[in-house]
Amino acid sequence: MAYAYLFKYIIIGDTGVGKSCLLLQFTDKRFQPVHDLTIGVEFGARMITIDGKQIKLQIWDTAGQESFRSITRSYYRGAAGALLVYDITRRDTFNHLTTWLEDARQHSNSNMVIMLIGNKSDLESRREVKKEEGEAFAREHGLIFMETSAKTASNVEEAFINTAKEIYEKIQEGVFDINNETEEKISDQLELNRQANGIKIGPQHPTTNSTLSSNQGGHQAGGGCC
Amino acid sequence: MFGRSRSWVGGQGKAKNIHSLDHLKYMYHVLTKNTTVTDHNRNLLVETIRSITEILIWGDQNDSSVFDFFLEKNMFAFFLNILRQKSGRYVCVQLLQTLNILFENISHETSLYYLLSNNHVNSIIVHKFDFSDEEIMAYYISFLKTLSLKLNNHTVHFFYNEHTNDFALYTEAIKFFNHPESMVRIAVRTITLNVYKVDNQHMLHYIRDKTAVPYFSNLVWFIGSHVIELDKCVQTDEEHKNRGKLSDLVAEHLDHLHYLNDILIINCEFLNDVLTDHLLNRLFLPLYVYSLVSPETSEERKINPQVSLYLLSQVFLIIHYQPLVNALADVIFNGDLSVFTTPTDIHSTHKSTASAGGMRRFIKPPESLERSLELSRHRGRKRTQKRPNYKNLGEEEDDERAGGGSSSAGGGLEEGWDDDSGRGEREKGKGTEGIGAGGSSKGSRASGETAEEIEMVVMEKCKVPELTEQNITDEEKTAAATRTHTQRSRPFLDMVYSALDCTSDDYHALFVLCLLYAVSHSKGINLDLLERLQLPVPDQERSSYSVVLVERLIRVMSQAALPDGKVRLATLELSCLLLKQSVLSGSNCIIKDVHLACLEGAREESLHLLRQFYKGEEIFLDMFEDEYRSMTSKPLNVEYLMMDASILLPPTGTPLTGIDFVKRLPCGDVEKTRRAIRVFFMLRSLSLQLQGEPETQLPLTRPEDLIKTDDVLDLNNSDLIACMVVSKDGGQAQRFLAVDVYQMSLVEPESKRLGWGVVKFAGLLQDMQVSGVEDDSRALNIVIHKPSSNPHAKPLPILQANFIFADHIRCIIAKQRLAKGRIQARRMKMQRIAALLDLPVQPSATEVLGFTQTANTSASGLPFRFYEQSRRAPNDPTANRSVFASVDKVPGFAVAHCVPQHTPSPLSSPSPPSSGSGSTGRCDSVTASTTSAQSPADDGILLEHTPPSSSGGEGEGGGGEVTLVSSAPSTPAPAPALAPSLTPASQPTISLLTDNSADTLSVESLTLLPPADPPRLHLCTGHVTAAQSLQRPDASIAEEEEEEEGDAELVRKDEEDGSPIDETETDATVKEETTETTETVTPTDEVLERTDEIQGEGTPKELNGDLEQEREGVTAAESDNAELDTETPDSPELD
């Protein structure tokens, strides 16, 4: 439970591109991908290790809330990283990327790390968007790019972890102003904006409770780290 | 590892197929065997629950019998049973994840209905989880959110119980509305919106009657607390250190507004009533609007007027709900302070409206939301009538914060009642302090005082009048008193208008402009409200406009055109927008002549300002075009502007803050130049638009005029050089190189027509770099950059190639042609700029030479000259104007600048407009007089001209201080004689607006008398009669300009040739003429080059003896000399 940092992610993209499945696939290894079963979740958390530091990733799916402008806006602002997902078997989901990206750039913290993900790479036969196109789009807009398959779990791990690495590097470079937030936590009774950019510094002293659960980490929901 | 764990659980039997009914049956078996959670079976249970989830989803997608079994065995009850056993976070998290997955993934409606029945889900919702655990909190709120997404008219009955008045999903969720974790707050908002969206009258009535008041009052308080925090952040800011936090707080406020707007646009009418009531009377009016008028006495609970203007703009930009924004706008534009003394009765028909009968105060809700909800639940139906008065339960000390303690609620009941009797008196004694009670920032207030701030909710309707009387605060009385004098006091409107003054800075003005813009674009505001005040409504036919507003807008523009004006570009752009909105009615412009004249005056000022920065340098052209591009490609977006927290802090000049150029003041000479260019563009375009004239001069390069790829050109008799183009990526092509006026193009022969060519590439010569290629004398390396609208962006090459020619001679020819073409192209454009600025056209032969020698020389020359100026600017007020002078120190450039004045003068002297077109550069003044000595056309005025022109020459010389001393006393003498005709360009403004004649005014300016107490904004803020307000402010504008321009005008006057023609009218024609001049002049290049050689040898021919500094003397002499020389080629034209 004890972590050095907590990064909040959001997953964005058209409906049906497999966002919530990616999320479950990454956050909970116990749900093994099976051909005749698709399970998704709207929230998940998982511990990873970067540079010897425990980092907790909290991932929030924003699906179904597109009709409320305030919600979309707030989500972007509260996240340190975003996975922008399209479906390689559906050209339209790729075409909508620009709109998604514009939205993200407009509402989010300028330091938010965005990773472009072409999902369903297992369905090679139905591919409509070439890998090169995804790469080109990512290059043009300064994103990290990867093709994944929530079905086969291919590259899923890497997608989330690479994004986290990027955020971590930005923290090391001092791009993210996280110290400011901890100060506020103490000084400000309203506890405003403690995680305005989607990063939180972990508790200094792990509680006994969390020590207990970290012993069982391998099995617990949301704690499928290895 | 996980694979193993699975086999361990399912290993007992049919491990091979875990997705099967059999496996579920096995799981059921495990559950029945382990009904009690122990340390031993915890892991087993968790994995069992997880597996059940998986099977259920698999079943939902593949095998319906799975779900039937789950139903049949009532397995959901096991979950509940486990949950209730305080089984620790580990199991809780698994259960919550399972529930999330179930409700997220179940696709069959019947399955969903089953899961929702039996109230199991509601039991889980109200279960007291350990919410201090962030993971449990996150899973829990996600669970509620998932459920809320399933809400519709059918499913709502599973959650909302009409009989018991329970709606756990909603009431439990809103308890977290101010949770410190942003994602939780967002989820809560999502849930509430999903609930409001369901069109179920019973449920919505419940929401309104039981929860709306507590929720909205707490929400409003929460928002207000953020606002106060935000204000504190602005007030305590030093050196922009708070910007990070400030932008978070601003974003938070925007989030709130968007959320409120999302609620309002669901358009659930009675919910909106309650919300509107709270927003208006508990937040917007008492906190935002009240803060606009800031009596010195009330230092507490208020926010700065600029913060309030900023926030109000955001409100109007985002929220368009008619009843809310119209009422708000009405108070701002028509209301007075009495709105804070009369009880609100907007929604008194609704019993549930807590504030009915109360004052408009920003106060803390008496109890926390959680407690309110609890109380309302316990009170049940019997006490429904009491609900509106739930605040009677008493006030707790406001020191306690919203989220924290509300434990003392109820304790203050008696106190509240007792206190009421003495309240009136004490309120009075306290003066203005009462407004906006419920301090968030001041924690340590005496408890006695707090009691006074208790809102008077206990008042009964009949008592209202007396109580209101008693409750009047000091400044409210004053306000009431003033009301008796004028027919109507509008303190807020007065404040808004008077904040448009930009004399010292435009800190407030920008917000006011945004506010006016937002209000005028709001869909929710009644047109007649705006029309009554004649506020600008876009795209509306009208016959009149608000004189008060327009005059202030023009004043902002005049300020912006001043050399050291404190008006930011964003402010100017918004002013232009609003002015256009005000005076353009359909395709007609209804602006009054007097205002148009003022505006023209401002435009002329901007022209003069820009002229001072005009240089015959490479970079000026690039900047000029860059600015035009960035201005047109990125028009101001008010909504984005108002999302930027950085403008909340006082305007700054340094780019080190990272603030966008248009939102701050210029820093250094380059930025001052950029700013002057922009101001000129904006005012020019505004002026043209208002006069219904098309823009014919800008941009300098119109894309439609350019040669494009695939154009077919007639190249007969053109100079073509064959070459091999080897691009960077290795591609090769045989092409012919052709050089046009502005462009170079690579063509290949057109197959059908002999002598014609198809363009394969065309690029602007001005953006081209040519260099030789090492160890290949036949090759040239050519790079053409794409002009970018962002001057900081890395230039993007559109062509990067080696051109290989047949031999080195052709290579040299090509190189020369390209280099010369580049210079020619740039020079042509510079001449067009000069024409735009009504400057004499420069043949600038010397510059051409300077550039041709090597491209590098000129490049290295640029920084030097910029450096020179920036060194001078700060301590010498005239230095800005004597930009040319500093340049003149370089002999080559001196000629470049001074030659031109001569050339156009004989050319244009037959047509008076050129002289009337306003002042030319300072350089000009010297030559104007000297040349005229030889040119018969100017004879008449020569005598009068001479003395001032010489002094002008000194001023230009750069020794500003010294010159001024000598020139100032000398001017009065010639001035009166010159006055009528020599009125500088900006003069029409003055003569139109003051009672005095133009002569007297110019005398004033010439003698540098300080203007007699310029009547500024304060005079017109009081809404004096139209006639008065029409004249006064403008007079002040004019006079101020006069003052500012004092010495500049000295010079300018000298330059006038004394033609009494109205400048503005002939302006356009002049420009065209000068442009033509440009063309005609070009051939004289060679002669001018010769001039350059001779120059320097001659001796000063005409010196008036009062030149103090040798340097200046030399400069003048040089220019003088140059003119004499260049006289020769031009004289034939004169005849």
mmCIF file of N, CA, C and O in Angstrom, chain B residues 60-95:
data_model
loop_
_atom_site.group_PDB
_atom_site.id
_atom_site.type_symbol
_atom_site.label_atom_id
_atom_site.label_comp_id
_atom_site.label_asym_id
_atom_site.label_seq_id
_atom_site.Cartn_x
_atom_site.Cartn_y
_atom_site.Cartn_z
ATOM 1 N N ASP B 60 -23.484 -14.171 -18.694
ATOM 2 C CA ASP B 60 -24.308 -13.129 -19.301
ATOM 3 C C ASP B 60 -24.054 -13.067 -20.799
ATOM 4 O O ASP B 60 -24.964 -12.818 -21.577
ATOM 5 N N GLN B 61 -22.802 -13.315 -21.175
ATOM 6 C CA GLN B 61 -22.469 -13.218 -22.586
ATOM 7 C C GLN B 61 -22.670 -14.537 -23.329
ATOM 8 O O GLN B 61 -22.802 -14.543 -24.549
ATOM 9 N N ASN B 62 -22.653 -15.666 -22.575
ATOM 10 C CA ASN B 62 -22.647 -16.950 -23.272
ATOM 11 C C ASN B 62 -23.707 -17.968 -22.820
ATOM 12 O O ASN B 62 -24.116 -18.798 -23.607
ATOM 13 N N ASP B 63 -24.064 -17.934 -21.564
ATOM 14 C CA ASP B 63 -24.903 -19.034 -21.080
ATOM 15 C C ASP B 63 -25.845 -18.508 -19.999
ATOM 16 O O ASP B 63 -25.433 -18.223 -18.879
ATOM 17 N N SER B 64 -27.118 -18.414 -20.341
ATOM 18 C CA SER B 64 -28.052 -17.775 -19.421
ATOM 19 C C SER B 64 -28.313 -18.624 -18.176
ATOM 20 O O SER B 64 -28.750 -18.119 -17.151
ATOM 21 N N SER B 65 -28.046 -19.923 -18.271
ATOM 22 C CA SER B 65 -28.335 -20.779 -17.118
ATOM 23 C C SER B 65 -27.474 -20.398 -15.922
ATOM 24 O O SER B 65 -27.857 -20.617 -14.777
ATOM 25 N N VAL B 66 -26.308 -19.813 -16.193
ATOM 26 C CA VAL B 66 -25.418 -19.397 -15.110
ATOM 27 C C VAL B 66 -26.124 -18.401 -14.214
ATOM 28 O O VAL B 66 -26.116 -18.508 -12.984
ATOM 29 N N PHE B 67 -26.749 -17.440 -14.861
ATOM 30 C CA PHE B 67 -27.398 -16.401 -14.080
ATOM 31 C C PHE B 67 -28.603 -16.944 -13.307
ATOM 32 O O PHE B 67 -28.874 -16.526 -12.185
ATOM 33 N N ASP B 68 -29.272 -17.870 -13.948
ATOM 34 C CA ASP B 68 -30.421 -18.475 -13.268
ATOM 35 C C ASP B 68 -29.996 -19.134 -11.958
ATOM 36 O O ASP B 68 -30.667 -19.017 -10.936
ATOM 37 N N PHE B 69 -28.871 -19.790 -12.025
ATOM 38 C CA PHE B 69 -28.389 -20.464 -10.827
ATOM 39 C C PHE B 69 -28.072 -19.445 -9.718
ATOM 40 O O PHE B 69 -28.411 -19.614 -8.562
ATOM 41 N N PHE B 70 -27.437 -18.377 -10.143
ATOM 42 C CA PHE B 70 -27.087 -17.308 -9.213
ATOM 43 C C PHE B 70 -28.346 -16.757 -8.546
ATOM 44 O O PHE B 70 -28.399 -16.549 -7.334
ATOM 45 N N LEU B 71 -29.393 -16.594 -9.369
ATOM 46 C CA LEU B 71 -30.681 -16.119 -8.874
ATOM 47 C C LEU B 71 -31.267 -17.081 -7.872
ATOM 48 O O LEU B 71 -31.638 -16.727 -6.755
ATOM 49 N N GLU B 72 -31.316 -18.283 -8.323
ATOM 50 C CA GLU B 72 -31.968 -19.342 -7.575
ATOM 51 C C GLU B 72 -31.381 -19.492 -6.175
ATOM 52 O O GLU B 72 -32.094 -19.592 -5.182
ATOM 53 N N LYS B 73 -30.048 -19.437 -6.108
ATOM 54 C CA LYS B 73 -29.392 -19.646 -4.830
ATOM 55 C C LYS B 73 -29.251 -18.344 -4.027
ATOM 56 O O LYS B 73 -28.648 -18.341 -2.958
ATOM 57 N N ASN B 74 -29.770 -17.270 -4.611
ATOM 58 C CA ASN B 74 -29.691 -15.985 -3.917
ATOM 59 C C ASN B 74 -28.273 -15.699 -3.437
ATOM 60 O O ASN B 74 -28.025 -15.360 -2.284
ATOM 61 N N MET B 75 -27.343 -15.861 -4.337
ATOM 62 C CA MET B 75 -25.941 -15.753 -3.955
ATOM 63 C C MET B 75 -25.539 -14.321 -3.567
ATOM 64 O O MET B 75 -24.555 -14.109 -2.866
ATOM 65 N N PHE B 76 -26.351 -13.372 -4.034
ATOM 66 C CA PHE B 76 -26.065 -11.987 -3.700
ATOM 67 C C PHE B 76 -26.077 -11.787 -2.180
ATOM 68 O O PHE B 76 -25.316 -11.009 -1.629
ATOM 69 N N ALA B 77 -26.970 -12.532 -1.540
ATOM 70 C CA ALA B 77 -27.098 -12.406 -0.087
ATOM 71 C C ALA B 77 -25.807 -12.807 0.619
ATOM 72 O O ALA B 77 -25.467 -12.254 1.666
ATOM 73 N N PHE B 78 -25.089 -13.744 0.020
ATOM 74 C CA PHE B 78 -23.806 -14.125 0.612
ATOM 75 C C PHE B 78 -22.848 -12.946 0.641
ATOM 76 O O PHE B 78 -22.120 -12.737 1.597
ATOM 77 N N PHE B 79 -22.873 -12.225 -0.458
ATOM 78 C CA PHE B 79 -21.980 -11.064 -0.533
ATOM 79 C C PHE B 79 -22.260 -10.108 0.626
ATOM 80 O O PHE B 79 -21.349 -9.636 1.299
ATOM 81 N N LEU B 80 -23.548 -9.815 0.787
ATOM 82 C CA LEU B 80 -23.941 -8.905 1.845
ATOM 83 C C LEU B 80 -23.500 -9.415 3.203
ATOM 84 O O LEU B 80 -22.978 -8.673 4.033
ATOM 85 N N ASN B 81 -23.718 -10.674 3.368
ATOM 86 C CA ASN B 81 -23.367 -11.302 4.636
ATOM 87 C C ASN B 81 -21.881 -11.140 4.916
ATOM 88 O O ASN B 81 -21.478 -10.772 6.026
ATOM 89 N N ILE B 82 -21.096 -11.370 3.907
ATOM 90 C CA ILE B 82 -19.641 -11.224 4.077
ATOM 91 C C ILE B 82 -19.285 -9.770 4.382
ATOM 92 O O ILE B 82 -18.483 -9.473 5.258
ATOM 93 N N LEU B 83 -19.946 -8.893 3.663
ATOM 94 C CA LEU B 83 -19.658 -7.469 3.815
ATOM 95 C C LEU B 83 -19.921 -6.993 5.235
ATOM 96 O O LEU B 83 -19.177 -6.197 5.799
ATOM 97 N N ARG B 84 -20.988 -7.510 5.795
ATOM 98 C CA ARG B 84 -21.402 -7.027 7.115
ATOM 99 C C ARG B 84 -20.502 -7.509 8.228
ATOM 100 O O ARG B 84 -20.619 -7.065 9.364
ATOM 101 N N GLN B 85 -19.615 -8.405 7.891
ATOM 102 C CA GLN B 85 -18.796 -8.986 8.961
ATOM 103 C C GLN B 85 -17.529 -8.213 9.250
ATOM 104 O O GLN B 85 -16.578 -8.770 9.783
ATOM 105 N N LYS B 86 -17.474 -6.987 8.885
ATOM 106 C CA LYS B 86 -16.255 -6.209 9.146
ATOM 107 C C LYS B 86 -15.039 -6.985 8.704
ATOM 108 O O LYS B 86 -14.100 -7.214 9.469
ATOM 109 N N SER B 87 -15.086 -7.394 7.493
ATOM 110 C CA SER B 87 -14.094 -8.358 7.036
ATOM 111 C C SER B 87 -12.780 -7.716 6.590
ATOM 112 O O SER B 87 -11.902 -8.386 6.092
ATOM 113 N N GLY B 88 -12.673 -6.426 6.756
ATOM 114 C CA GLY B 88 -11.406 -5.801 6.393
ATOM 115 C C GLY B 88 -11.382 -5.321 4.958
ATOM 116 O O GLY B 88 -12.201 -5.717 4.135
ATOM 117 N N ARG B 89 -10.424 -4.480 4.670
ATOM 118 C CA ARG B 89 -10.405 -3.812 3.375
ATOM 119 C C ARG B 89 -10.212 -4.785 2.220
ATOM 120 O O ARG B 89 -10.721 -4.590 1.129
ATOM 121 N N TYR B 90 -9.440 -5.824 2.490
ATOM 122 C CA TYR B 90 -9.110 -6.769 1.441
ATOM 123 C C TYR B 90 -10.365 -7.345 0.796
ATOM 124 O O TYR B 90 -10.538 -7.312 -0.423
ATOM 125 N N VAL B 91 -11.264 -7.818 1.657
ATOM 126 C CA VAL B 91 -12.503 -8.392 1.148
ATOM 127 C C VAL B 91 -13.409 -7.302 0.588
ATOM 128 O O VAL B 91 -14.055 -7.485 -0.444
ATOM 129 N N CYS B 92 -13.426 -6.168 1.280
ATOM 130 C CA CYS B 92 -14.267 -5.053 0.813
ATOM 131 C C CYS B 92 -13.920 -4.638 -0.605
ATOM 132 O O CYS B 92 -14.792 -4.474 -1.449
ATOM 133 N N VAL B 93 -12.632 -4.496 -0.815
ATOM 134 C CA VAL B 93 -12.203 -4.068 -2.144
ATOM 135 C C VAL B 93 -12.636 -5.076 -3.195
ATOM 136 O O VAL B 93 -13.132 -4.720 -4.263
ATOM 137 N N GLN B 94 -12.476 -6.365 -2.861
ATOM 138 C CA GLN B 94 -12.879 -7.381 -3.827
ATOM 139 C C GLN B 94 -14.376 -7.330 -4.097
ATOM 140 O O GLN B 94 -14.810 -7.415 -5.245
ATOM 141 N N LEU B 95 -15.139 -7.140 -3.049
ATOM 142 C CA LEU B 95 -16.590 -7.078 -3.236
ATOM 143 C C LEU B 95 -16.975 -5.883 -4.092
ATOM 144 O O LEU B 95 -17.803 -5.994 -4.992
#
